[in-house]
């Protein structure tokens, strides 16, 4: 895919190019979300691989699937957040609020509660 078509698909050809510092800050935030997704993925893999003596097979599989699914949601959300912010900066619009924060907060709280319940039983 040529770069001009890709730019058009992302709608980054409109507006003015933002200050590179802001673009790079947006990229660093994207990478932070990706690191979070990778940590959740690693947690899901670790639960599946190393917790057979702590949880039943179904509980272990459920926790692993929950964590890896959350990792996927966060990583996809990171891309769309990066894109929406880049577009907003180019069009001199307000930065949209992050949808990932409430999703991540509620999901981690739910996983923590589930861990506590499973460990207590």
mmCIF file of C-alpha atoms in Angstrom:
data_model
loop_
_atom_site.group_PDB
_atom_site.id
_atom_site.type_symbol
_atom_site.label_atom_id
_atom_site.label_comp_id
_atom_site.label_asym_id
_atom_site.label_seq_id
_atom_site.Cartn_x
_atom_site.Cartn_y
_atom_site.Cartn_z
ATOM 1 C CA UNK A 1 0.000 0.000 0.000
ATOM 2 C CA UNK A 2 1.501 3.308 -0.959
ATOM 3 C CA UNK A 3 1.965 5.878 1.840
ATOM 4 C CA UNK A 4 -0.449 8.402 0.298
ATOM 5 C CA UNK A 5 -3.329 5.881 0.229
ATOM 6 C CA UNK A 6 -2.560 4.843 3.805
ATOM 7 C CA UNK A 7 -2.570 8.498 4.869
ATOM 8 C CA UNK A 8 -5.937 8.948 3.196
ATOM 9 C CA UNK A 9 -7.382 5.864 4.913
ATOM 10 C CA UNK A 10 -6.263 7.210 8.287
ATOM 11 C CA UNK A 11 -7.604 10.646 7.293
ATOM 12 C CA UNK A 12 -4.258 12.190 8.178
ATOM 13 C CA UNK A 13 -4.004 14.132 4.927
ATOM 14 C CA UNK A 14 -6.406 16.847 6.111
ATOM 15 C CA UNK A 15 -5.590 19.791 8.322
ATOM 16 C CA UNK A 16 -2.152 20.989 9.322
ATOM 17 C CA UNK A 17 0.640 18.767 10.560
ATOM 18 C CA UNK A 18 0.881 19.203 14.333
ATOM 19 C CA UNK A 19 4.034 20.137 16.192
ATOM 20 C CA UNK A 20 6.260 17.017 16.081
ATOM 21 C CA UNK A 21 6.517 17.067 19.879
ATOM 22 C CA UNK A 22 2.770 16.486 20.148
ATOM 23 C CA UNK A 23 2.844 13.727 17.548
ATOM 24 C CA UNK A 24 5.696 12.027 19.390
ATOM 25 C CA UNK A 25 3.866 12.399 22.730
ATOM 26 C CA UNK A 26 0.818 10.782 21.127
ATOM 27 C CA UNK A 27 3.054 7.951 19.929
ATOM 28 C CA UNK A 28 4.542 7.479 23.415
ATOM 29 C CA UNK A 29 1.038 7.243 24.874
ATOM 30 C CA UNK A 30 0.141 4.653 22.236
ATOM 31 C CA UNK A 31 3.225 2.636 23.188
ATOM 32 C CA UNK A 32 2.285 2.839 26.882
ATOM 33 C CA UNK A 33 -1.130 1.340 26.057
ATOM 34 C CA UNK A 34 0.607 -1.384 24.044
ATOM 35 C CA UNK A 35 2.905 -2.165 27.008
ATOM 36 C CA UNK A 36 -0.190 -2.473 29.185
ATOM 37 C CA UNK A 37 -1.766 -4.842 26.654
ATOM 38 C CA UNK A 38 1.435 -6.911 26.539
ATOM 39 C CA UNK A 39 1.481 -7.151 30.346
ATOM 40 C CA UNK A 40 -2.128 -8.385 30.327
ATOM 41 C CA UNK A 41 -1.274 -10.895 27.603
ATOM 42 C CA UNK A 42 1.732 -12.122 29.589
ATOM 43 C CA UNK A 43 -0.493 -12.432 32.667
ATOM 44 C CA UNK A 44 -3.009 -14.513 30.738
ATOM 45 C CA UNK A 45 -0.282 -16.790 29.414
ATOM 46 C CA UNK A 46 1.265 -17.117 32.884
ATOM 47 C CA UNK A 47 -2.094 -18.019 34.449
ATOM 48 C CA UNK A 48 -2.644 -20.734 31.859
ATOM 49 C CA UNK A 49 0.907 -22.071 32.046
ATOM 50 C CA UNK A 50 1.742 -21.910 35.741
ATOM 51 C CA UNK A 51 -1.384 -21.986 37.902
ATOM 52 C CA UNK A 52 -2.642 -25.541 37.490
ATOM 53 C CA UNK A 53 -2.153 -26.184 41.226
ATOM 54 C CA UNK A 54 -4.092 -23.020 42.220
ATOM 55 C CA UNK A 55 -7.203 -23.150 40.039
ATOM 56 C CA UNK A 56 -9.413 -25.689 38.360
ATOM 57 C CA UNK A 57 -8.931 -26.139 34.620
ATOM 58 C CA UNK A 58 -12.075 -24.160 33.797
ATOM 59 C CA UNK A 59 -11.208 -21.300 36.175
ATOM 60 C CA UNK A 60 -7.663 -21.154 34.844
ATOM 61 C CA UNK A 61 -8.872 -21.115 31.243
ATOM 62 C CA UNK A 62 -11.500 -18.475 32.034
ATOM 63 C CA UNK A 63 -8.965 -16.159 33.690
ATOM 64 C CA UNK A 64 -6.481 -16.640 30.848
ATOM 65 C CA UNK A 65 -9.112 -15.926 28.199
ATOM 66 C CA UNK A 66 -10.348 -12.886 30.127
ATOM 67 C CA UNK A 67 -6.855 -11.400 30.407
ATOM 68 C CA UNK A 68 -5.890 -12.104 26.802
ATOM 69 C CA UNK A 69 -9.198 -10.723 25.521
ATOM 70 C CA UNK A 70 -8.667 -7.587 27.584
ATOM 71 C CA UNK A 71 -5.163 -7.308 26.075
ATOM 72 C CA UNK A 72 -6.654 -7.477 22.588
ATOM 73 C CA UNK A 73 -9.302 -4.848 23.390
ATOM 74 C CA UNK A 74 -6.710 -2.491 24.886
ATOM 75 C CA UNK A 75 -4.317 -2.884 21.945
ATOM 76 C CA UNK A 76 -7.029 -2.252 19.332
ATOM 77 C CA UNK A 77 -8.317 0.672 21.399
ATOM 78 C CA UNK A 78 -4.773 2.081 21.568
ATOM 79 C CA UNK A 79 -4.594 2.251 17.791
ATOM 80 C CA UNK A 80 -7.940 4.002 17.437
ATOM 81 C CA UNK A 81 -7.079 6.387 20.286
ATOM 82 C CA UNK A 82 -3.776 7.274 18.612
ATOM 83 C CA UNK A 83 -5.604 7.862 15.330
ATOM 84 C CA UNK A 84 -8.382 9.991 16.868
ATOM 85 C CA UNK A 85 -5.854 12.173 18.700
ATOM 86 C CA UNK A 86 -3.701 12.601 15.604
ATOM 87 C CA UNK A 87 -6.780 13.619 13.608
ATOM 88 C CA UNK A 88 -7.929 16.015 16.348
ATOM 89 C CA UNK A 89 -4.516 17.696 16.456
ATOM 90 C CA UNK A 90 -4.446 18.097 12.673
ATOM 91 C CA UNK A 91 -7.927 19.629 12.645
ATOM 92 C CA UNK A 92 -7.342 21.771 15.762
ATOM 93 C CA UNK A 93 -10.138 20.038 17.672
ATOM 94 C CA UNK A 94 -10.318 19.076 21.356
ATOM 95 C CA UNK A 95 -8.620 15.834 22.325
ATOM 96 C CA UNK A 96 -11.260 13.103 22.768
ATOM 97 C CA UNK A 97 -11.526 11.435 26.176
ATOM 98 C CA UNK A 98 -9.989 7.970 26.461
ATOM 99 C CA UNK A 99 -12.422 5.066 26.354
ATOM 100 C CA UNK A 100 -9.699 2.631 27.438
ATOM 101 C CA UNK A 101 -9.415 4.036 30.956
ATOM 102 C CA UNK A 102 -12.860 3.016 32.236
ATOM 103 C CA UNK A 103 -12.679 -0.298 30.350
ATOM 104 C CA UNK A 104 -9.272 -1.127 31.798
ATOM 105 C CA UNK A 105 -10.172 0.021 35.317
ATOM 106 C CA UNK A 106 -13.409 -1.949 35.480
ATOM 107 C CA UNK A 107 -11.938 -5.042 33.849
ATOM 108 C CA UNK A 108 -8.897 -5.146 36.148
ATOM 109 C CA UNK A 109 -11.175 -4.676 39.165
ATOM 110 C CA UNK A 110 -13.378 -7.547 37.939
ATOM 111 C CA UNK A 111 -10.373 -9.825 37.332
ATOM 112 C CA UNK A 112 -8.995 -8.964 40.786
ATOM 113 C CA UNK A 113 -12.319 -9.795 42.402
ATOM 114 C CA UNK A 114 -12.504 -13.043 40.458
ATOM 115 C CA UNK A 115 -8.971 -13.967 41.565
ATOM 116 C CA UNK A 116 -9.882 -13.239 45.188
ATOM 117 C CA UNK A 117 -13.039 -15.364 44.987
ATOM 118 C CA UNK A 118 -11.211 -18.252 43.320
ATOM 119 C CA UNK A 119 -8.307 -18.152 45.764
ATOM 120 C CA UNK A 120 -10.664 -18.011 48.770
ATOM 121 C CA UNK A 121 -12.600 -21.070 47.655
#
